[in-house]
Coordinates of C-alpha atoms and ligand atoms in Angstrom, one line a residue:
X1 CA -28.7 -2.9 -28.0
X2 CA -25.5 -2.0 -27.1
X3 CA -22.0 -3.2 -29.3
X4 CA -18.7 -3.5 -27.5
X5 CA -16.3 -3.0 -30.1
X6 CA -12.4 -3.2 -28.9
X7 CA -9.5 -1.9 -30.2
X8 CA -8.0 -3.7 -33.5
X9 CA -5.9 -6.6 -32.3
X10 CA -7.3 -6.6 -28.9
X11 CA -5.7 -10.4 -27.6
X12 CA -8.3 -12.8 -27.2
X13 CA -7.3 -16.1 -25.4
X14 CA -6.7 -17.6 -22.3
X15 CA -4.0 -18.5 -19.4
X16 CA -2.8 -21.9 -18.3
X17 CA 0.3 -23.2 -16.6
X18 CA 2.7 -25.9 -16.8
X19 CA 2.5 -27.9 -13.6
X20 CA -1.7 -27.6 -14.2
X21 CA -2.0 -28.7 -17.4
X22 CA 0.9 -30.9 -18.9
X23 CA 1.4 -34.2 -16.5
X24 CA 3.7 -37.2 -16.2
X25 CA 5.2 -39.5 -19.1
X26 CA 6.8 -42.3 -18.9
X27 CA 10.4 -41.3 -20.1
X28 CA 10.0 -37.7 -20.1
X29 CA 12.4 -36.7 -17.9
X30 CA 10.9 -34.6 -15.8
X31 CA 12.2 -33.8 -12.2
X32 CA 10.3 -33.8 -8.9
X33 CA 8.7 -30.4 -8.1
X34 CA 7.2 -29.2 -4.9
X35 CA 3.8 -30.7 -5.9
X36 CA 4.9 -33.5 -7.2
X37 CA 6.8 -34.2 -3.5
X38 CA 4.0 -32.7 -1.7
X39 CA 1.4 -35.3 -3.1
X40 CA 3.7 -37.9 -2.4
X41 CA 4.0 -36.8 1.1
X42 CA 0.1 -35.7 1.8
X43 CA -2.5 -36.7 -1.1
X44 CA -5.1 -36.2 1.2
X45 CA -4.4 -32.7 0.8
X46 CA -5.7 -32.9 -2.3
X47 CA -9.7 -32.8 -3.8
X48 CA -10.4 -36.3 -4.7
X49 CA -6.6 -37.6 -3.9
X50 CA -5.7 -36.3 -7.5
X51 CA -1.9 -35.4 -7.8
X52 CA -0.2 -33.1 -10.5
X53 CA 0.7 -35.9 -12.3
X54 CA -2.6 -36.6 -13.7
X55 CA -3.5 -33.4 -14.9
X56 CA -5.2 -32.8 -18.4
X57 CA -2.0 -34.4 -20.5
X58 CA -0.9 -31.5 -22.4
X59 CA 2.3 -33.2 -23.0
X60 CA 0.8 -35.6 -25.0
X61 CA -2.0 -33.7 -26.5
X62 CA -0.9 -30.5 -27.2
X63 CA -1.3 -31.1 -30.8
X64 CA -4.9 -31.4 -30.8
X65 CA -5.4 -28.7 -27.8
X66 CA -3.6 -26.3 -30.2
X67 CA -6.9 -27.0 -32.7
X68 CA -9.2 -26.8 -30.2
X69 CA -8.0 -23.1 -28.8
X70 CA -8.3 -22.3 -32.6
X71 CA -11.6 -23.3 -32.9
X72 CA -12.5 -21.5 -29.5
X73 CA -11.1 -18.4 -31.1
X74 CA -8.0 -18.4 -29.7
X75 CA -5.3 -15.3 -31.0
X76 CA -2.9 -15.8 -27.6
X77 CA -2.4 -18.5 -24.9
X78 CA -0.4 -18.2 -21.9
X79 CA 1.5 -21.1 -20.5
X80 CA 4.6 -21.4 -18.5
X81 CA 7.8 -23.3 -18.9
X82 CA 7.9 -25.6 -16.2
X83 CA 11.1 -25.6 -14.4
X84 CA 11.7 -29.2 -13.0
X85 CA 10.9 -30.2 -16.8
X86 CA 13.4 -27.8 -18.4
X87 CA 16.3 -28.6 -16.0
X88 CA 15.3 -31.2 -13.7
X89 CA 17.4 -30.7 -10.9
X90 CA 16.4 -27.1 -11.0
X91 CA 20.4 -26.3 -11.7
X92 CA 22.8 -27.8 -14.3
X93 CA 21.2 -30.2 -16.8
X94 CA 18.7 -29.4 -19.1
X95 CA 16.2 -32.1 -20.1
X96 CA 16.3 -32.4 -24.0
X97 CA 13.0 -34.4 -24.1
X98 CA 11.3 -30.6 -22.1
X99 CA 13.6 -28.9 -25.0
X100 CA 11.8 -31.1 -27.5
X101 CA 8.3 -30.5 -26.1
X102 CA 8.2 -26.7 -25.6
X103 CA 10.0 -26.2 -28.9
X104 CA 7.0 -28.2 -30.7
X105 CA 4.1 -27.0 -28.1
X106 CA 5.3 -23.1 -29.7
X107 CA 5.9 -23.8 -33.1
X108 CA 2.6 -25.4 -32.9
X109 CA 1.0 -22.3 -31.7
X110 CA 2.6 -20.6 -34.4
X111 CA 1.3 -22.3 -37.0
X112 CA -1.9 -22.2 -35.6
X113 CA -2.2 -17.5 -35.9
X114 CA -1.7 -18.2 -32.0
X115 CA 0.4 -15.9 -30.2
X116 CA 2.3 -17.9 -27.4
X117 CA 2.9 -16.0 -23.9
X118 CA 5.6 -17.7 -21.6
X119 CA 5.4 -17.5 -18.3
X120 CA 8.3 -18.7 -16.0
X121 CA 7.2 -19.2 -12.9
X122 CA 3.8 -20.7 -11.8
X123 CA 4.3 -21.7 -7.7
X124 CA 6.2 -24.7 -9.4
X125 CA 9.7 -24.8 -7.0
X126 CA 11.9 -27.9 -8.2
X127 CA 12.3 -30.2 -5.4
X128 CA 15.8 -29.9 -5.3
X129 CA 15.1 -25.9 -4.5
X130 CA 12.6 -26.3 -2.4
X131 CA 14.6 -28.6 0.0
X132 CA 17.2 -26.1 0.7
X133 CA 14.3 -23.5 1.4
X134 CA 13.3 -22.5 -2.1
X135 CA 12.5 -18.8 -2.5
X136 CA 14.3 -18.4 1.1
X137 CA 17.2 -19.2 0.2
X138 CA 19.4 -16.5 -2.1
X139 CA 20.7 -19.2 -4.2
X140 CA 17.6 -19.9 -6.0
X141 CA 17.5 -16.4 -7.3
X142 CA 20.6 -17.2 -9.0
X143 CA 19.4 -20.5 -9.8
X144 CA 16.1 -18.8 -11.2
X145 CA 18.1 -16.3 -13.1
X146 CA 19.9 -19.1 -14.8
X147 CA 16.5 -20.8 -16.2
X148 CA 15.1 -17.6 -17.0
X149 CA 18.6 -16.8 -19.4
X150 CA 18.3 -20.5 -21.0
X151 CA 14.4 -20.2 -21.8
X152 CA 15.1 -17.1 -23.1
X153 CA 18.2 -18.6 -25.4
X154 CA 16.4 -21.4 -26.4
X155 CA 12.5 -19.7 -27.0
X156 CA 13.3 -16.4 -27.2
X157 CA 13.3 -16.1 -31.0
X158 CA 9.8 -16.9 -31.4
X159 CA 8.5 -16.4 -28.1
X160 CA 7.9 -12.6 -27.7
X161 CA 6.0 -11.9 -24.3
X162 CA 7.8 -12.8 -21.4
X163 CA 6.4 -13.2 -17.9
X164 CA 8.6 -13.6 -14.6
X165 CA 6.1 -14.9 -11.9
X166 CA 2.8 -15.3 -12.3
X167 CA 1.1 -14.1 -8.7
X168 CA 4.1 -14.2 -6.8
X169 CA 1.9 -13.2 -3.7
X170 CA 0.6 -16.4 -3.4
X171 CA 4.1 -18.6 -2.6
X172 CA 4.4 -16.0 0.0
X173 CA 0.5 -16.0 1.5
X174 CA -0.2 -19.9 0.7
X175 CA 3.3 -21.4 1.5
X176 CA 4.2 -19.0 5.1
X177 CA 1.3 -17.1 6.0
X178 CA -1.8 -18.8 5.6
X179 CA -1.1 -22.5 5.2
X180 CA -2.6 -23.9 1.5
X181 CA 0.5 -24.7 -0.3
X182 CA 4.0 -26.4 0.7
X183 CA 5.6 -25.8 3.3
X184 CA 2.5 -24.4 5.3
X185 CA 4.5 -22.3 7.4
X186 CA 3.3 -19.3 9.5
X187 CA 6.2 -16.9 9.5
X188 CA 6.0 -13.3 8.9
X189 CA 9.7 -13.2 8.5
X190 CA 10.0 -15.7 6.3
X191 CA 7.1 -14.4 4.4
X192 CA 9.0 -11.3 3.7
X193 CA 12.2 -13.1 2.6
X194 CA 10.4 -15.1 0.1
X195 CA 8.6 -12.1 -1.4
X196 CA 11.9 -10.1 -1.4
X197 CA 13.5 -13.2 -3.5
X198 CA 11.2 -13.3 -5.5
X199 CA 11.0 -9.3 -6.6
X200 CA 14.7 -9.4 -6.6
X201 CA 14.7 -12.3 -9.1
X202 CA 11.9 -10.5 -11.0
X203 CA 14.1 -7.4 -11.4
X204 CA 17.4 -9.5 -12.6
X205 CA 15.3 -11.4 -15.4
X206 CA 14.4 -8.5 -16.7
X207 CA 17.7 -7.5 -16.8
X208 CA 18.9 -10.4 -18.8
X209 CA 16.0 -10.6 -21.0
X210 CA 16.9 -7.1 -21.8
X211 CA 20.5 -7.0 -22.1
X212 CA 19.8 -9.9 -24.5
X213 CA 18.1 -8.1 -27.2
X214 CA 15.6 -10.3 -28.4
X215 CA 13.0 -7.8 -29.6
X216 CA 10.2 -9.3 -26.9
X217 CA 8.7 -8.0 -24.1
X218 CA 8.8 -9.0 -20.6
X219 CA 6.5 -8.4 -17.5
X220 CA 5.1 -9.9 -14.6
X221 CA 1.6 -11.3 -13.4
X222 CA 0.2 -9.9 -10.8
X223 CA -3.1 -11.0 -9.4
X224 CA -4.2 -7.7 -8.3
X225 CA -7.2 -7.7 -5.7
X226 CA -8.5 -4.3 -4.7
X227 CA -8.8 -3.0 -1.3
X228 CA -12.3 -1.6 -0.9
X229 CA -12.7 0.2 2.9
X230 CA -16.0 -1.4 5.0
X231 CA -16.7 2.3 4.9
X232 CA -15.3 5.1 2.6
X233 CA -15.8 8.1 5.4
X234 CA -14.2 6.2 8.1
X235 CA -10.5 7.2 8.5
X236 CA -9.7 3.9 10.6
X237 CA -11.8 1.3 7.3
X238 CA -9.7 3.2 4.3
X239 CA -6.5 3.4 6.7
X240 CA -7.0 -0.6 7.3
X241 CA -7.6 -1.1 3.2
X242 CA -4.2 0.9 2.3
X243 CA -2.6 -1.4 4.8
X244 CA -3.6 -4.4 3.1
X245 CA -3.6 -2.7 -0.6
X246 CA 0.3 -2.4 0.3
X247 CA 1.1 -5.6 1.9
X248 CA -1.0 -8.2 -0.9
X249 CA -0.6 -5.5 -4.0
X250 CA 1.7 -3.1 -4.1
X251 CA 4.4 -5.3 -2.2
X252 CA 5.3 -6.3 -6.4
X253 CA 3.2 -3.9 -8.2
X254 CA 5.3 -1.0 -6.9
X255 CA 8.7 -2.9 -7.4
X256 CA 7.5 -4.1 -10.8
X257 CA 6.3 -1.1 -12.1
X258 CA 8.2 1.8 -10.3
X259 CA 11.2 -0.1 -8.8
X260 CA 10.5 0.8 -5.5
X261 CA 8.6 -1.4 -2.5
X262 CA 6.1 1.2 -1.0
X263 CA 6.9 3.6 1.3
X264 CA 4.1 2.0 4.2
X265 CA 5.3 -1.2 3.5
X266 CA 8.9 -0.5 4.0
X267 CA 8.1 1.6 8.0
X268 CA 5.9 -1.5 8.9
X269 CA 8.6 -4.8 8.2
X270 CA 11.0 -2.0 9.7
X271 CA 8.6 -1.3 13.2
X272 CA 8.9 -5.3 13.0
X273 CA 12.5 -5.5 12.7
X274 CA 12.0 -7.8 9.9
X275 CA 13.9 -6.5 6.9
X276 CA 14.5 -8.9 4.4
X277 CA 18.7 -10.1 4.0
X278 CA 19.7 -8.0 0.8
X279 CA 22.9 -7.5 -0.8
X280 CA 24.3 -4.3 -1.7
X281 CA 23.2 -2.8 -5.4
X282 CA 19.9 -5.5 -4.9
X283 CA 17.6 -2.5 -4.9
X284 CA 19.2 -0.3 -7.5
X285 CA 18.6 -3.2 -9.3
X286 CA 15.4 -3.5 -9.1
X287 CA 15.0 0.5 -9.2
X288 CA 16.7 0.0 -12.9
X289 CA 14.6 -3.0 -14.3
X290 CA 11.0 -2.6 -14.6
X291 CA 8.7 -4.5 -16.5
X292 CA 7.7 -3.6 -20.1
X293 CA 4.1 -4.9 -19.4
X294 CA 2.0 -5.9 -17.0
X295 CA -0.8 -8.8 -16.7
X296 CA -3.6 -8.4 -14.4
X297 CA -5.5 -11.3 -12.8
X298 CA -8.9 -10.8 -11.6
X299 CA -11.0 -12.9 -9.9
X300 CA -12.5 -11.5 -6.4
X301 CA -11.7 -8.2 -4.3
X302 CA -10.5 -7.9 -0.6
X303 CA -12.8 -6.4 1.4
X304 CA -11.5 -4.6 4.7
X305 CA -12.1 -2.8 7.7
X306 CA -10.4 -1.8 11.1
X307 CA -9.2 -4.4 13.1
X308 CA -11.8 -5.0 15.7
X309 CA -11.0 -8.5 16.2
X310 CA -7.7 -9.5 18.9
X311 CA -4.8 -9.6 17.6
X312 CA -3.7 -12.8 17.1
X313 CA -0.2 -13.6 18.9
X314 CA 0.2 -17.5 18.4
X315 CA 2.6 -17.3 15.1
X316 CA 4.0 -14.1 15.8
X317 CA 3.0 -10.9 13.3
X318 CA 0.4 -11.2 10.9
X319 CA -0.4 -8.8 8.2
X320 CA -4.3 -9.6 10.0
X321 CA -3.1 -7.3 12.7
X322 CA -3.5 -4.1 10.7
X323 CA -7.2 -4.8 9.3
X324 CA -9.7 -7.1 9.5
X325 CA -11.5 -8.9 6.6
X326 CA -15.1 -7.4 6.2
X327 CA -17.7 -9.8 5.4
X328 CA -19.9 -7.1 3.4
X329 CA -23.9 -8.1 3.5
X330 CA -25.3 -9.0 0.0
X331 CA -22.3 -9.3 -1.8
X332 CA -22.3 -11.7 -5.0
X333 CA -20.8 -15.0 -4.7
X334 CA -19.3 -18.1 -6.2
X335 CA -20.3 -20.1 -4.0
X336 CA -17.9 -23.3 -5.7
X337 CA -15.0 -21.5 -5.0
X338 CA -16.2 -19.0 -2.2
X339 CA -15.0 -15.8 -3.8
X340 CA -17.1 -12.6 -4.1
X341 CA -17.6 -11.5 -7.9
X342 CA -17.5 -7.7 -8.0
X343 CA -17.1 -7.0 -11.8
X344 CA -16.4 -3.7 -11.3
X345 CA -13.2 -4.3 -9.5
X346 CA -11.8 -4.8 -12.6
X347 CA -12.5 -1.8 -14.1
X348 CA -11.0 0.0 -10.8
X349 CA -7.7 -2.1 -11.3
X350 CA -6.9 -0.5 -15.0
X351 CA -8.2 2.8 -14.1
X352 CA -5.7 2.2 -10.8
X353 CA -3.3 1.8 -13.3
X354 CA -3.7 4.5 -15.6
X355 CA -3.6 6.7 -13.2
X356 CA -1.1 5.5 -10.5
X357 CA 1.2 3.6 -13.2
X358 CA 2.0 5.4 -16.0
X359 CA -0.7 3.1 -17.9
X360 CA 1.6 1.2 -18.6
X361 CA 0.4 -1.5 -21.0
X362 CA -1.1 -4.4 -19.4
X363 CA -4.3 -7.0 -20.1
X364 CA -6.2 -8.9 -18.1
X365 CA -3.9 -12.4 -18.0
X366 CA -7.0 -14.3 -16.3
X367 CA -10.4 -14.2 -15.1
X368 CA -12.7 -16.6 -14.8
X369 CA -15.5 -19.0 -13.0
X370 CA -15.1 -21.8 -10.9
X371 CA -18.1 -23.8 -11.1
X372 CA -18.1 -27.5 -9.5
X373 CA -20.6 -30.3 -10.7
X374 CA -20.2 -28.9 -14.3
X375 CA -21.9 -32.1 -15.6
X376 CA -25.7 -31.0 -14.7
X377 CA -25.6 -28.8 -17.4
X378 CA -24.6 -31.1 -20.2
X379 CA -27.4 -31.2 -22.7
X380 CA -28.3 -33.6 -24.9
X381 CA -25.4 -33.2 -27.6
X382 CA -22.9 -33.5 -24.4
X383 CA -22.3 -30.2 -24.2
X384 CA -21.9 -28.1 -21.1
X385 CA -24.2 -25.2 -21.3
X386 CA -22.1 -22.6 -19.4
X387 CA -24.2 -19.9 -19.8
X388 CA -23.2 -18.9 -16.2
X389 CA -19.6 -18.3 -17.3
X390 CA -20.4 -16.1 -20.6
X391 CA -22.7 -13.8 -18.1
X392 CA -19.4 -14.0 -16.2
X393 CA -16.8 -12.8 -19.4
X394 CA -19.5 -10.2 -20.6
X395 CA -20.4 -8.8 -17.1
X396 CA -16.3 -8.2 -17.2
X397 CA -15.8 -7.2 -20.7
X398 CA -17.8 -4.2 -20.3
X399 CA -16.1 -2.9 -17.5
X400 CA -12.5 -3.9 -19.5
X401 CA -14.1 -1.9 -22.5
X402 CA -15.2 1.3 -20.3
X403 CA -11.8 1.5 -19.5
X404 CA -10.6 0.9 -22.6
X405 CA -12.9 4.0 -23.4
X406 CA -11.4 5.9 -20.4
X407 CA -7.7 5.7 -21.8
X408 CA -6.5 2.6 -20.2
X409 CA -3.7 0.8 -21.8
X410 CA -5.2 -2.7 -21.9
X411 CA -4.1 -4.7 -24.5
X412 CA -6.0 -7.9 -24.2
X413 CA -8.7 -10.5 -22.0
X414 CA -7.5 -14.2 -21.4
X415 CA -10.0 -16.5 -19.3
X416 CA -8.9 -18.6 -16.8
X417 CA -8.8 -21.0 -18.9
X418 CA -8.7 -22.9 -21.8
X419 CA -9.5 -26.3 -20.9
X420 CA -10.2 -27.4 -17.3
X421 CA -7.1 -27.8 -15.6
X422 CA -6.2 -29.3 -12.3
X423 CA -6.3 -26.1 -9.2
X424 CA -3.4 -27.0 -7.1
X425 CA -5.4 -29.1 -3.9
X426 CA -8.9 -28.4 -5.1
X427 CA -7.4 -30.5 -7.9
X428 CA -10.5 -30.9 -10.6
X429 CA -13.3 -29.9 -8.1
X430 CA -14.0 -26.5 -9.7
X431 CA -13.8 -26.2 -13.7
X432 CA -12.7 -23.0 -15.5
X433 CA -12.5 -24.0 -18.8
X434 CA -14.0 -23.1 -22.3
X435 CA -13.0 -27.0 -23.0
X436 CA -14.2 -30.0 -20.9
X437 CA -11.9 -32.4 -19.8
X438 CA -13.5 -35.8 -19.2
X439 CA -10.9 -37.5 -16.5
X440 CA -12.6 -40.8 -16.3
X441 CA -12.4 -41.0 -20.5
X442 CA -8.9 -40.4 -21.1
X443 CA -8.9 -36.6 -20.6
X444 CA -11.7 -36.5 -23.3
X445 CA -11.7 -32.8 -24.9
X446 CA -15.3 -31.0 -25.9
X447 CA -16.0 -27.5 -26.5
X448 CA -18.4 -26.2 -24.0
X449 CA -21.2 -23.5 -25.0
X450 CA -18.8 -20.9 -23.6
X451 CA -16.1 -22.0 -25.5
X452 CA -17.9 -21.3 -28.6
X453 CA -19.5 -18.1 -27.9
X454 CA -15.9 -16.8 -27.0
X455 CA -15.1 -17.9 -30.6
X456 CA -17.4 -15.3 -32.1
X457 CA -16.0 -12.4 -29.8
X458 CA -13.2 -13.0 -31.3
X459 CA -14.5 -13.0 -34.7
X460 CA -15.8 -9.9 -34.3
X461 CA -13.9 -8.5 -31.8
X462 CA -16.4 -7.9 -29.3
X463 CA -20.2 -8.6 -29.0
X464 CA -23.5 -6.8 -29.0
X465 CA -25.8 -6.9 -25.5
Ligands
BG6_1 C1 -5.0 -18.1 -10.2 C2 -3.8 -19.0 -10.5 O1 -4.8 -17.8 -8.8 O2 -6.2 -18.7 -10.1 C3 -4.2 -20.3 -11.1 O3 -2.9 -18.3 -11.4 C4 -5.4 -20.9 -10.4 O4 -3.0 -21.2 -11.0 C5 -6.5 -20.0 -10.7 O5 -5.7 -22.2 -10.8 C6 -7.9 -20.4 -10.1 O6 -7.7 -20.6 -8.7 P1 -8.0 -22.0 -8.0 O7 -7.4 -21.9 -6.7 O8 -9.4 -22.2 -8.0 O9 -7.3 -23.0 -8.9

């Protein structure tokens, strides 16, 4: 038998997100976001025709969620502040009912020996934003800058871990490159603009969290998928997986972490004559304001190889013209959500950054199993017997702890997530969570198996094999 033992106050939780979790209230006064528009305009986009506004009512139960993430060993939980609640319009106003709410949601948490993580922006654009382009246009940098000073004003004296963006790659990939969020654009160019906002905005929060002295920290969340080459002896494969390492990866890690876009990255959108608009002292801005921490999402790895397919001309550049995705034989699937699971990946990630980052101190900010048609496994108690997803967190948590072992800075594990949450347009097809949530009997909460087991790997802070 084997005992992984990690390091005293090693966080043990899970990640969540404002737009996924909280819903609609009568009266809560709460502005339209980009979902919220884009269900209106297209529910058949969406699993099951179920919008954001019926997801798990947080807002309404966070009280007893609070107890629950206690009782599944919780010591941190990541949320984020959403934006169209705190100041509906996305500027001006703030909504004093979203003031109320987050102020109790965190003092909650408090009470409760749970650490709570803030996250400011979760692919949740207000409406308002989004109709004058969103992350295209400059002014919701400013805009953004502004909600990030006023969460940090009116949280920032018990909140203590910031984060900016959680995966900021994925407005740029889902909403202009490949078509699964709003506005399903195929634009290379724009894609770049969006991605440029968004680091810049990334950079000047960090400023003013700084310059603001609140004794917290402040990073980003990246969800960092490793490039591994078809073949590790062909020039052309590992040339292809640096290519795509730079463009979904490094594009923020570097900015984030070093304050500088890569080097490859900078000669290709220059080849393409598609440098982003920037104003001057923009990138000594982000040269001087890098993150404190970092959080690492895990959940599959990019597999590549040379481009042997055509190159694509109908939209324009693609990233896809540099490397093609490699369908590798045998690999191990989730076959709910379609993603490989290659646990090692995360091991290579924190040893990635150890070496390559300073080790700077990060943790794993989510990982986790999508599994559809959770209800077969219900037993006769009405518990769901995940056993699936505990094989999943161990098979992970070994390779977290060999790094750990190794030197790597990594400060904590949160699962994706706490209680099954609604997943953008697969809306409650695939649950993640430790907690069941029964949508057809009034968002009914029960511990599942793996919700309990995570409890006593907290306990003990770690497990035995
Ligand atoms: C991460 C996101 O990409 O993965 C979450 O931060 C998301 O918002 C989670 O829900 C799982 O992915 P999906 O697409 O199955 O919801």
């Amino acid at each position: 038998m084997t005992t992984y033992k990690f390091p005293e106050n090693f966080w043990w939780g899970s990640a969540a997100s404002g737009p996924q979790t909280e819903g609609r209230a009568a009266g809560d006064g709460k502005g339209e976001s980009l979902w919220d528009e884009w269900y209106k305009l297209a529910p058949e986009k969406f699993f099951n025709e179920v919008g954001p506004e019926k997801t798990s009512q947080v807002y309404t139960k966070y009280k007893e969620d609070i107890q629950l993430m206690k009782e599944t060993g919780h010591t941190t939980f990541r949320t984020s502040i959403q934006w169209s609640r705190l100041i509906p319009n996305g500027t001006g106003e703030v909504n004093p009912k979203a003031v109320a709410f987050y102020n109790d949601y965190i003092n909650e948490m408090i009470e409760a020996g749970i650490e709570p993580f803030m996250n400011l922006y979760h692919f949740d654009m207000p409406w308002t934003l989004q109709e004058q382009g969103g992350w295209l246009n400059r002014k919701t940098v400013d805009a953004y800058v502004e909600f990030a000073k006023t969460c940090f004003e009116l949280f920032g004296d018990r909140v203590k871990k910031w984060f900016t963006h959680n995966e900021p790659i994925v407005p740029v990939e889902a909403g202009y490159l490949y078509q699964f969020h709003y506005p399903e654009e195929i634009n290379l160019k724009h894609a770049i603009q969006v991605a440029y906002h968004e680091a810049l905005s990334s950079a000047l929060a960090v400023k003013v969290y700084h310059e603001m002295e609140l004794d917290g920290q402040i990073g980003i969340i990246l969800n960092l998928t490793p490039s591994y080459p078809r073949d590790e002896s062909n020039p052309e494969d590992v040339k292809a997986a640096a290519i795509a390492d730079a463009f979904f990866n490094r594009s923020f890690l570097d900015p984030a972490v070093k304050g500088e876009f890569p080097s490859e990255l900078i000669e290709i959108v220059k080849e393409l004559d598609m440098v982003p608009e920037m104003q001057e002292d923009d990138l000594v801005v982000i040269k001087e304001n890098t993150i404190d921490i970092l959080g690492i999402n895990y959940y599959q790895p990019r597999r590549i190889k040379a481009k042997e397919s055509a190159v694509d001309h109908t939209h324009g550049p693609m990233p896809d013209d540099y490397f093609d995705v490699y369908d590798m034989p045998g690999k191990k699937m989730n076959p709910y959500r379609g993603w490989e699971i290659y646990e090692k990946g995360i091991y290579d990630i924190l040893t990635n950054v150890r070496e390559n980052y300073g080790n700077i101190p990060c943790y794993i900010s989510e990982n986790g199993m999508g599994v559809e048609g959770e209800e077969k496994y219900i037993n006769e108690l009405g518990v769901i017997e995940d056993d699936y997803r505990i094989e999943f967190v161990k098979d992970h948590l070994r390779y977290v702890h060999r790094a750990l072992e190794e030197g790597s800075n990594c400060l904590g594990y949160h699962m994706w997530t706490c209680m099954d949450n609604w997943s953008w347009t697969n809306a409650y097809k695939n649950r993640y969570g430790f907690i069941a949530v029964d949508l057809a009997e009034d968002g009914k909460r029960t511990i599942k198996k793996s919700g309990r087991w995570f409890r006593t790997v907290s306990d003990s802070n770690g497990f035995d094999d």
